[in-house]
């Protein structure tokens, strides 16, 4: 009986250590995911800004008036 109790305590202790490790790993992965989300949003903003700038450059004359084009 005491041996069973000792084995259960060891198993419980090992399980708690494993849970603690998994919680830390989960937190680390969540932090990395958040960093990647921020990088993605930043890159999307840069791309959108670049595309908008190109559209403005392409569709407007240097005087700031709409360029006349035959493209639809």
PDB file of C-alpha atoms in Angstrom:
ATOM      1  CA  UNK A   1       0.000   0.000   0.000  1.00  0.00           C
ATOM      2  CA  UNK A   2       2.780   2.431   0.909  1.00  0.00           C
ATOM      3  CA  UNK A   3       4.578   1.501  -2.306  1.00  0.00           C
ATOM      4  CA  UNK A   4       1.448   2.286  -4.361  1.00  0.00           C
ATOM      5  CA  UNK A   5       1.081   5.577  -2.542  1.00  0.00           C
ATOM      6  CA  UNK A   6       4.728   6.420  -3.255  1.00  0.00           C
ATOM      7  CA  UNK A   7       4.318   5.522  -6.946  1.00  0.00           C
ATOM      8  CA  UNK A   8       1.195   7.682  -7.220  1.00  0.00           C
ATOM      9  CA  UNK A   9       3.015  10.602  -5.592  1.00  0.00           C
ATOM     10  CA  UNK A  10       5.903  10.206  -8.043  1.00  0.00           C
ATOM     11  CA  UNK A  11       3.475  10.043 -10.955  1.00  0.00           C
ATOM     12  CA  UNK A  12       1.634  13.122  -9.708  1.00  0.00           C
ATOM     13  CA  UNK A  13       4.897  15.026  -9.245  1.00  0.00           C
ATOM     14  CA  UNK A  14       6.074  14.064 -12.750  1.00  0.00           C
ATOM     15  CA  UNK A  15       2.698  15.091 -14.187  1.00  0.00           C
ATOM     16  CA  UNK A  16       2.877  18.484 -12.486  1.00  0.00           C
ATOM     17  CA  UNK A  17       6.388  19.044 -13.834  1.00  0.00           C
ATOM     18  CA  UNK A  18       5.209  18.100 -17.336  1.00  0.00           C
ATOM     19  CA  UNK A  19       2.184  20.431 -17.059  1.00  0.00           C
ATOM     20  CA  UNK A  20       4.434  23.265 -15.926  1.00  0.00           C
ATOM     21  CA  UNK A  21       6.788  22.629 -18.851  1.00  0.00           C
ATOM     22  CA  UNK A  22       3.890  22.559 -21.341  1.00  0.00           C
ATOM     23  CA  UNK A  23       2.459  25.784 -19.918  1.00  0.00           C
ATOM     24  CA  UNK A  24       5.829  27.519 -20.410  1.00  0.00           C
ATOM     25  CA  UNK A  25       6.140  26.119 -23.926  1.00  0.00           C
ATOM     26  CA  UNK A  26       2.583  27.278 -24.710  1.00  0.00           C
ATOM     27  CA  UNK A  27       3.366  30.787 -23.439  1.00  0.00           C
ATOM     28  CA  UNK A  28       6.525  30.888 -25.545  1.00  0.00           C
ATOM     29  CA  UNK A  29       4.614  29.801 -28.652  1.00  0.00           C
ATOM     30  CA  UNK A  30       1.886  32.380 -27.994  1.00  0.00           C
ATOM     31  CA  UNK A  31       4.550  35.091 -27.682  1.00  0.00           C
ATOM     32  CA  UNK A  32       6.154  33.996 -30.961  1.00  0.00           C
ATOM     33  CA  UNK A  33       2.742  33.953 -32.655  1.00  0.00           C
ATOM     34  CA  UNK A  34       2.039  37.478 -31.434  1.00  0.00           C
ATOM     35  CA  UNK A  35       5.410  38.647 -32.801  1.00  0.00           C
ATOM     36  CA  UNK A  36       4.634  37.059 -36.170  1.00  0.00           C
ATOM     37  CA  UNK A  37       1.192  38.708 -36.238  1.00  0.00           C
ATOM     38  CA  UNK A  38       2.791  42.106 -35.603  1.00  0.00           C
ATOM     39  CA  UNK A  39       5.357  41.511 -38.364  1.00  0.00           C
ATOM     40  CA  UNK A  40       2.595  40.440 -40.758  1.00  0.00           C
ATOM     41  CA  UNK A  41       0.470  43.507 -40.040  1.00  0.00           C
ATOM     42  CA  UNK A  42       3.525  45.737 -40.465  1.00  0.00           C
ATOM     43  CA  UNK A  43       4.446  44.132 -43.793  1.00  0.00           C
ATOM     44  CA  UNK A  44       0.846  44.400 -45.012  1.00  0.00           C
ATOM     45  CA  UNK A  45       0.805  48.098 -44.112  1.00  0.00           C
ATOM     46  CA  UNK A  46       4.080  48.661 -45.983  1.00  0.00           C
ATOM     47  CA  UNK A  47       2.754  46.826 -49.046  1.00  0.00           C
ATOM     48  CA  UNK A  48      -0.546  48.734 -49.000  1.00  0.00           C
ATOM     49  CA  UNK A  49       1.309  52.015 -48.618  1.00  0.00           C
ATOM     50  CA  UNK A  50       3.633  51.140 -51.487  1.00  0.00           C
ATOM     51  CA  UNK A  51       0.726  50.110 -53.724  1.00  0.00           C
ATOM     52  CA  UNK A  52      -1.212  53.260 -52.879  1.00  0.00           C
ATOM     53  CA  UNK A  53       1.847  55.351 -53.651  1.00  0.00           C
ATOM     54  CA  UNK A  54       2.258  53.639 -57.025  1.00  0.00           C
ATOM     55  CA  UNK A  55      -1.419  54.183 -57.856  1.00  0.00           C
ATOM     56  CA  UNK A  56      -1.137  57.865 -57.016  1.00  0.00           C
ATOM     57  CA  UNK A  57       2.068  58.202 -59.060  1.00  0.00           C
ATOM     58  CA  UNK A  58       0.519  56.371 -62.012  1.00  0.00           C
ATOM     59  CA  UNK A  59      -2.882  58.106 -62.049  1.00  0.00           C
ATOM     60  CA  UNK A  60      -1.884  61.687 -61.306  1.00  0.00           C
ATOM     61  CA  UNK A  61       0.255  64.125 -63.211  1.00  0.00           C
ATOM     62  CA  UNK A  62       3.092  65.993 -61.444  1.00  0.00           C
ATOM     63  CA  UNK A  63       0.733  68.953 -60.966  1.00  0.00           C
ATOM     64  CA  UNK A  64      -1.585  66.846 -58.829  1.00  0.00           C
ATOM     65  CA  UNK A  65      -4.369  66.631 -61.406  1.00  0.00           C
ATOM     66  CA  UNK A  66      -5.903  63.404 -62.595  1.00  0.00           C
ATOM     67  CA  UNK A  67      -4.038  62.076 -65.593  1.00  0.00           C
ATOM     68  CA  UNK A  68      -6.174  61.306 -68.620  1.00  0.00           C
ATOM     69  CA  UNK A  69      -5.799  57.715 -69.731  1.00  0.00           C
ATOM     70  CA  UNK A  70      -7.618  55.514 -72.187  1.00  0.00           C
ATOM     71  CA  UNK A  71      -7.416  52.473 -69.925  1.00  0.00           C
ATOM     72  CA  UNK A  72     -10.511  51.122 -68.218  1.00  0.00           C
TER      73      UNK A  72
END
